[in-house]
Coordinates of C-alpha atoms and ligand atoms in Angstrom, one line a residue:
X1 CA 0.0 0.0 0.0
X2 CA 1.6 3.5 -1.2
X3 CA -0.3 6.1 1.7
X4 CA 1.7 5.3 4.5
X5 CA 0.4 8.1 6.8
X6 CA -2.6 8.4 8.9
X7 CA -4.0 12.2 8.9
X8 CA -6.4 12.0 12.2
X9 CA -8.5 15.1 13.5
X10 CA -8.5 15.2 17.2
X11 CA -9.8 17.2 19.9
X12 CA -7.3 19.7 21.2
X13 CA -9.5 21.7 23.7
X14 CA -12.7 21.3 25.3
X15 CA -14.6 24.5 23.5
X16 CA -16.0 26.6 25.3
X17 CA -19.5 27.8 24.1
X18 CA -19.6 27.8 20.2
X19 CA -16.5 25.6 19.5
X20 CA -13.3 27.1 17.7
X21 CA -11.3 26.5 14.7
X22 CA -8.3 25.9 17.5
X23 CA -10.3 23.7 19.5
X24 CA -9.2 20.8 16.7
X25 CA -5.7 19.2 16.1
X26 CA -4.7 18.0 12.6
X27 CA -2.2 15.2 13.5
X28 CA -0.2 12.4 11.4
X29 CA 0.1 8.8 12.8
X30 CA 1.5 5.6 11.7
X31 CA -1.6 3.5 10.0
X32 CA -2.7 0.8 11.7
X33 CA -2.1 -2.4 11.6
X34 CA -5.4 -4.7 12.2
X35 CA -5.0 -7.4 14.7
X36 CA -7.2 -10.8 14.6
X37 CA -10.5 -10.6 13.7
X38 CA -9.8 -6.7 12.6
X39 CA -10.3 -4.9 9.8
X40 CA -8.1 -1.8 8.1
X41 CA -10.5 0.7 6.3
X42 CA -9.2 3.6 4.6
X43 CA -12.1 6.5 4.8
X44 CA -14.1 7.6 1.5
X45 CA -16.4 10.3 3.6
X46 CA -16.9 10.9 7.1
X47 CA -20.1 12.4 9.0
X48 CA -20.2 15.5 10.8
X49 CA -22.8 15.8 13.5
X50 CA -24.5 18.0 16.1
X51 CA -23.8 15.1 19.0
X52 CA -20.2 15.2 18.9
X53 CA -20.6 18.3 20.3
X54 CA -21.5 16.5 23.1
X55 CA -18.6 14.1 23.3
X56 CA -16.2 17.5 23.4
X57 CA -17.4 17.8 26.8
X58 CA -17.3 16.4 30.8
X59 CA -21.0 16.6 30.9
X60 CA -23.1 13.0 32.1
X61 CA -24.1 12.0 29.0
X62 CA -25.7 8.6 27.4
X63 CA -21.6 7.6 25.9
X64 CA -18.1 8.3 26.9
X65 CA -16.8 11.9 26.2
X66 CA -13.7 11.8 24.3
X67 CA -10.3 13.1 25.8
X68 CA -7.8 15.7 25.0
X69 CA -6.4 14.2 21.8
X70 CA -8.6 11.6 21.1
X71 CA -9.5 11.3 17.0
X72 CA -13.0 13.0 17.6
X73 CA -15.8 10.2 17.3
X74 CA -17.7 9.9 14.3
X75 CA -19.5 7.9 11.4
X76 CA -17.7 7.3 8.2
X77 CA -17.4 5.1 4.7
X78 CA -14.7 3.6 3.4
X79 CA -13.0 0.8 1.5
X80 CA -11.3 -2.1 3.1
X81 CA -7.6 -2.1 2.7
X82 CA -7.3 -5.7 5.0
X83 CA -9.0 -7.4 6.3
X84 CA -8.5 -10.1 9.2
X85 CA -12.3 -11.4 9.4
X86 CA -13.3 -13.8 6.6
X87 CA -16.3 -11.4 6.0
X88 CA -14.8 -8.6 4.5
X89 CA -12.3 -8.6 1.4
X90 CA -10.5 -5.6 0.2
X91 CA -12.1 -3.3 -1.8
X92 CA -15.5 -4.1 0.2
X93 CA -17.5 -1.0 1.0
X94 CA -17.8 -0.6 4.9
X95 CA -19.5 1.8 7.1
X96 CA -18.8 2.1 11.1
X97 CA -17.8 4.3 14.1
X98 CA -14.3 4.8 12.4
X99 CA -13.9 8.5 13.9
X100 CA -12.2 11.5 12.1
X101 CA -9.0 10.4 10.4
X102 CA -7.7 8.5 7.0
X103 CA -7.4 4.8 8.2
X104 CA -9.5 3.2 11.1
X105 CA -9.0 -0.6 12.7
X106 CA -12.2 -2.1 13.3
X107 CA -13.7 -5.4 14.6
X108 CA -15.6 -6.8 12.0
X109 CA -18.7 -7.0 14.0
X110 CA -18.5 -3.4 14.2
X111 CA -18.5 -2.6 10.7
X112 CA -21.8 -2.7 8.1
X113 CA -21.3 -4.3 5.0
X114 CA -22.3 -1.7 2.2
X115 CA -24.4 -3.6 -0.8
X116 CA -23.3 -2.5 -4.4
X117 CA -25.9 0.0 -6.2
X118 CA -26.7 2.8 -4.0
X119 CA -24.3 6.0 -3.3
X120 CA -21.9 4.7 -0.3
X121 CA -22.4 8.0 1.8
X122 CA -26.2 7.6 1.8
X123 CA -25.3 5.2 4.4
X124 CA -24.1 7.8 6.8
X125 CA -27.7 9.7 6.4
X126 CA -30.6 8.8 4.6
X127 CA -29.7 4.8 4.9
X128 CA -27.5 5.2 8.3
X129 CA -27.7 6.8 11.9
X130 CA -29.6 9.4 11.1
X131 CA -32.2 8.3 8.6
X132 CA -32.7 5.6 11.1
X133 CA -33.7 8.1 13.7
X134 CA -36.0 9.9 11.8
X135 CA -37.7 6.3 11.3
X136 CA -37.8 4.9 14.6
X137 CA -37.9 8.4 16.1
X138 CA -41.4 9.0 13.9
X139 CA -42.9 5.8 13.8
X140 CA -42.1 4.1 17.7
X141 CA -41.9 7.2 19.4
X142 CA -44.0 9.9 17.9
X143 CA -46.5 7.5 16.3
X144 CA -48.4 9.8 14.2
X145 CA -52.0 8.9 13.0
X146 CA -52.9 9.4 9.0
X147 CA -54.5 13.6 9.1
X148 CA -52.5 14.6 12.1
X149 CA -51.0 18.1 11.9
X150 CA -47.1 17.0 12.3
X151 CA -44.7 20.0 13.3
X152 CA -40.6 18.7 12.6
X153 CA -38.1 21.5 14.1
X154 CA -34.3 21.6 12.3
X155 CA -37.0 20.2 9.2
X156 CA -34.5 21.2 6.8
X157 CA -31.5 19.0 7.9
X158 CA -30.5 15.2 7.8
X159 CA -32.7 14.1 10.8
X160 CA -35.7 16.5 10.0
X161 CA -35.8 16.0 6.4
X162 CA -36.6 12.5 6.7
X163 CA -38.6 12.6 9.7
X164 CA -40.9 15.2 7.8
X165 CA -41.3 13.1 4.5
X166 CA -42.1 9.9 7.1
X167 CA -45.0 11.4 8.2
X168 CA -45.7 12.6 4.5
X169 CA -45.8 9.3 3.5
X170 CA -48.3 8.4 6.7
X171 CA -50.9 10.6 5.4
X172 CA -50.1 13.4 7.7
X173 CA -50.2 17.5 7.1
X174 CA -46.5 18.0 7.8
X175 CA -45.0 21.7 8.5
X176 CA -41.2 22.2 8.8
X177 CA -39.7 24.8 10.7
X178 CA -35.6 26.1 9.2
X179 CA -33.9 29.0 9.2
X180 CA -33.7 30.8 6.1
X181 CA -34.7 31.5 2.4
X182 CA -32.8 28.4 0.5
X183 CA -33.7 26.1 3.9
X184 CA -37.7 26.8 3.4
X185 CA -37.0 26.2 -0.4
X186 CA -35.9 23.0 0.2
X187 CA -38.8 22.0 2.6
X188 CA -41.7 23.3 0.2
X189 CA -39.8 21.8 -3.1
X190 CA -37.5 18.9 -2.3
X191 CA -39.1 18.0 0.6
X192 CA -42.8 18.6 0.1
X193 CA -43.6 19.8 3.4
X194 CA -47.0 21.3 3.6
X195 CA -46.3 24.2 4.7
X196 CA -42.9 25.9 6.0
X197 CA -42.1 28.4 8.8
X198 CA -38.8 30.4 8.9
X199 CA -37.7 30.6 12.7
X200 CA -35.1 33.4 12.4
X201 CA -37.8 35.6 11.5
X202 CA -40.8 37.6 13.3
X203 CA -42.9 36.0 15.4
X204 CA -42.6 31.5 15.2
X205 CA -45.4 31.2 17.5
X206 CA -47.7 33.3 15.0
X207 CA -46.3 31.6 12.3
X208 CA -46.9 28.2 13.4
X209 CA -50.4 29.3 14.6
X210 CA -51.1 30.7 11.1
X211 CA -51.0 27.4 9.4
X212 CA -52.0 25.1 12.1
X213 CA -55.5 26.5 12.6
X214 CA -56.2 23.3 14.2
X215 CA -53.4 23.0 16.2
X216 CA -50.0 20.4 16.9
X217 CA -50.9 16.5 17.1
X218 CA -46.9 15.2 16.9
X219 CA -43.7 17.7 17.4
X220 CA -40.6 16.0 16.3
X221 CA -38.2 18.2 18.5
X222 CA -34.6 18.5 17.0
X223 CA -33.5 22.0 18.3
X224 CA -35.0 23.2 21.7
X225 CA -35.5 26.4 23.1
X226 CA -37.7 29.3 22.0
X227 CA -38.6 27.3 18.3
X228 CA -40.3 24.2 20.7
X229 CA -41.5 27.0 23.0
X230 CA -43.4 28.1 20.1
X231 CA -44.7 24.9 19.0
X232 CA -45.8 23.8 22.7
X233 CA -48.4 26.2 23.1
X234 CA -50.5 24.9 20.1
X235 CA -50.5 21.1 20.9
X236 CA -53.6 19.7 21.0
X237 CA -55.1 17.4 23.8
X238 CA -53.6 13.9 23.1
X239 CA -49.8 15.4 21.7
X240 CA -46.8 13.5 21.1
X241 CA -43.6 15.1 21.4
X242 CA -40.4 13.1 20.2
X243 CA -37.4 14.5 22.1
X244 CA -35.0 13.6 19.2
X245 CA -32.3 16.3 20.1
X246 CA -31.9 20.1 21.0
X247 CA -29.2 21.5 18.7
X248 CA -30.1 24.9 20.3
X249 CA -28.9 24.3 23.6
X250 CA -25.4 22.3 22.8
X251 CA -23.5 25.5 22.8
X252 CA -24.7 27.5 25.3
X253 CA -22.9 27.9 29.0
X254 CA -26.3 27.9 30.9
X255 CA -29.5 25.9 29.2
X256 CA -32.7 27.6 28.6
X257 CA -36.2 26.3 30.3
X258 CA -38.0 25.0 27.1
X259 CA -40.6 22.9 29.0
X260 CA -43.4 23.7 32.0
X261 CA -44.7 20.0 32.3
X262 CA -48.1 21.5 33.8
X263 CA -48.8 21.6 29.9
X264 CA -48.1 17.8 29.8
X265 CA -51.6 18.1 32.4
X266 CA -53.6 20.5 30.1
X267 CA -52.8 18.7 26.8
X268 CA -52.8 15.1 28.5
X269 CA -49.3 14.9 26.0
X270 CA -46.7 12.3 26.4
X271 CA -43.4 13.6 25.4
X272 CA -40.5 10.9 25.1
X273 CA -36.9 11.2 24.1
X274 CA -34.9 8.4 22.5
X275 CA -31.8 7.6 21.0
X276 CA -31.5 5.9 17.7
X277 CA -29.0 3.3 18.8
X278 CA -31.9 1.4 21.7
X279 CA -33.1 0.8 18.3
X280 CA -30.1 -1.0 16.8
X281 CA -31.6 -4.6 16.9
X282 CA -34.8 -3.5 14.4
X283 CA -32.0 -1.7 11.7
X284 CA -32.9 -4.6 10.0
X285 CA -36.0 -4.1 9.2
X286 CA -35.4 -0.1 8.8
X287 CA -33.0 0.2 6.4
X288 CA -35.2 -1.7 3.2
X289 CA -37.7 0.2 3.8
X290 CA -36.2 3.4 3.9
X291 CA -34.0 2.6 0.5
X292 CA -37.2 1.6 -1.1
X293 CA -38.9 5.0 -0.1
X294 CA -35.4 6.7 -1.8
X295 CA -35.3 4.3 -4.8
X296 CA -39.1 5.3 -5.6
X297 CA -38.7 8.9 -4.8
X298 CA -40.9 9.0 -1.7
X299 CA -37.9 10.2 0.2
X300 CA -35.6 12.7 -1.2
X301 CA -32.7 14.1 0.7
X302 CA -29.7 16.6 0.2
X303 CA -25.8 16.6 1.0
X304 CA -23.8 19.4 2.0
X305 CA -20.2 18.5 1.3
X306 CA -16.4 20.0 2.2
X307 CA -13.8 18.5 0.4
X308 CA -10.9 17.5 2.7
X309 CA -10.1 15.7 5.7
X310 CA -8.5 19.0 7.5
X311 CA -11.8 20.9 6.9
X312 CA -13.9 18.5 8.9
X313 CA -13.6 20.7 12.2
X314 CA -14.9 23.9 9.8
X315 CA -17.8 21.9 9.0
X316 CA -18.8 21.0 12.0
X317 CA -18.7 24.8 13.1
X318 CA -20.5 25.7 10.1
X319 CA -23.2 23.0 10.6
X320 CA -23.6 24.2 13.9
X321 CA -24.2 27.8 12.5
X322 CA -27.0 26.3 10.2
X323 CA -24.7 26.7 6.9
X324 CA -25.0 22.7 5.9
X325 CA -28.0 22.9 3.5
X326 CA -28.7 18.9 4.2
X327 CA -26.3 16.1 5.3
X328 CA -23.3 17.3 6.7
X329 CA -20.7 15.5 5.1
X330 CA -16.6 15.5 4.6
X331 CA -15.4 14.1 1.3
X332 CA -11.4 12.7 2.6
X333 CA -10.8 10.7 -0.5
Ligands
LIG401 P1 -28.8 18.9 10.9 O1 -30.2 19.3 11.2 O2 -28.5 18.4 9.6 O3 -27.8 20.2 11.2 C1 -27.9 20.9 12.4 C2 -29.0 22.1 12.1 O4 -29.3 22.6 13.4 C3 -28.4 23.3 11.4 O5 -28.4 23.1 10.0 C4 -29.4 24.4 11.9 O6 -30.4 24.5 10.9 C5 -29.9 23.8 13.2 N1 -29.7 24.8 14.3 C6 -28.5 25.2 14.8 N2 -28.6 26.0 15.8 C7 -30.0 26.2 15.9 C8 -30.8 27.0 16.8 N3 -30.2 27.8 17.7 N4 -32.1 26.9 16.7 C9 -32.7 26.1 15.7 N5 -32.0 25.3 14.9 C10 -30.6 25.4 15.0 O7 -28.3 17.9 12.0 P2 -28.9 16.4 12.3 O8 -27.8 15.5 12.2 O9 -30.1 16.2 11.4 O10 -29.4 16.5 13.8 C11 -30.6 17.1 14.1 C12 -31.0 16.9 15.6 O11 -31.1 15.5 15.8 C13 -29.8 17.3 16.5 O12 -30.4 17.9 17.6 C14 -29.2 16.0 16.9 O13 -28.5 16.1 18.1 C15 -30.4 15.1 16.9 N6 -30.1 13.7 16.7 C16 -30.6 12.8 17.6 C17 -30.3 11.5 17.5 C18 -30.9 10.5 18.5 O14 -30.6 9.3 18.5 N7 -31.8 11.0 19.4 C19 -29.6 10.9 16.4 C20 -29.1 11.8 15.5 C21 -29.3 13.2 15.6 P3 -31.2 25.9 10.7 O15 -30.4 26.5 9.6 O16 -32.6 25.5 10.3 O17 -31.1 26.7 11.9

């Protein structure tokens, strides 16, 4: 093999707030060599996500936070350059927690076999972690009923996107809140949301109100804060709200109150969060399904990609400022 030298992103600093450019390292390592039952892949395209945000920092949280110079933790695609585990063979297509850098070692078991035909990234959205949580997030947790007035927040991004075109496809009247003129574009046009509501401007509550006349059945939550503020004082009686994440709040130093569960009373609601991976036993049965709903256009999705390994922390700071119109992706190879 000619590449003898493992570029590998890893986190240099806790941020502080909204992370920094210099929070990031940009280091080189030997590559790996993969021990029994291990697997070498080199990386094709690696995800950038609003939970790693997470992982940069000491607070209690549902995995292990990463430590000062640890490759930060993240999805990616890639081909396999060895393999000790009779089920791969170079130049297989695997995807797998393989983190920020140009070569990962990975138990087989770990790793998801990629079939040939579809685009290999789609398996790091629409067919991966975050498609999947649209799915089970919509369909276990928020469990909407065909005619029910669906709200999604963050409706134009990877989770969103899909989680809005789920419900579509249920028979529900879905409404996607974004930020911005191309971002409500995309939810009307490539996403066929019924109606769109631009939080960054006037008043989201009025908006919302305006064109659910007969108020919320099922809020899919992805940001938090003032946006599910909104979108909690029209629920009806009988709401579901699926906590799926609360991109608002990741950044700041003190959390804002989003929630006064006397509502929970008043709209007899049940409000639930989840995490996609409780679900990882039923991907089987996920991951047809939603490839059939791409393949006949039902669901139709975006990317947003950087070119380049050393931009991934850029990305991830621009995602996090709302610039990543779709999946957040980082094409190393
Ligand atoms: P994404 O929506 O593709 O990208 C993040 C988006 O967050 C930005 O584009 C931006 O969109 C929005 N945002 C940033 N700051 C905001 C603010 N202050 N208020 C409102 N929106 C803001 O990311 P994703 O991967 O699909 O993730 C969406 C949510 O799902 C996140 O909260 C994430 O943590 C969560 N998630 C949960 C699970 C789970 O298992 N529960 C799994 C995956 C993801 P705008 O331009 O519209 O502001």
């Amino acid at each position: 093999m000619a590449l003898r030298v493992n570029r590998r992103v890893t986190l240099a600093a806790r941020p502080v707030g909204f992370p920094q450019e210099s929070d990031f390292a940009l280091e080189e390592a030997d590559v790996p060599a993969p021990g029994a039952g291990e697997v070498l892949v080199r990386a094709r395209c690696v995800s950038v996500d609003p939970y790693q945000r997470g992982r940069m920092s000491t607070a209690r949280s549902y995995a292990r936070g990463l430590e000062i110079g640890d490759v930060i933790t993240a999805q990616a695609v890639g081909e396999v350059m060895e393999s000790n585990d009779s089920r791969y063979e170079p130049g297989d297509l695997a995807v797998g927690q393989l983190g920020w850098q140009d070569y990962a070692v990975a138990r087989g078991g770990a790793l998801r076999k990629l079939p040939p035909g579809l685009e290999p990234q789609l398996a790091l959205h629409v067919l991966g972690a975050t498609g999947l949580t649209a799915y089970f997030g919509m369909l276990d947790v928020a469990k909407p009923d065909p005619g029910d007035t669906v709200v999604v927040s963050g409706a134009a991004g990877a989770v969103g996107s899909v989680a809005g075109q789920i419900a579509r496809i249920m028979g529900c009247r879905t409404v996607g809140i974004a930020g911005g003129t191309d971002k409500l574009a995309d939810l009307l046009d490539l996403y066929r949301f019924d109606e769109a509501v631009d939080y960054k401007t006037g008043d989201v509550r009025a908006a919302v109100r305006d064109v659910c006349p007969e108020g919320v059945d099922v809020y899919f939550d992805n940001v938090g804060g003032r946006v599910s503020t909104a979108v909690h004082a029209l629920l009806n009686v009988g709401a579901r709200i699926a906590i799926c994440g609360q991109v608002s709040q990741y950044n700041l130093e003190r959390i804002e109150p989003t929630f006064h569960p006397g509502l929970l009373i008043v709209f007899r609601a049940r409000m639930q969060g989840f995490l996609v991976s409780d679900y990882a036993a039923r991907f089987g049965e996920a991951i047809p399904r939603l490839a059939r709903w791409v393949t006949n256009g039902d669901i139709r999705y975006r990317e947003h990609v950087t070119a380049g390994l050393e931009n991934a922390p850029r990305a991830f700071i621009g995602m996090l400022n709302g610039e990543n119109r779709g999946k957040a992706l980082v094409k190393v190879m």
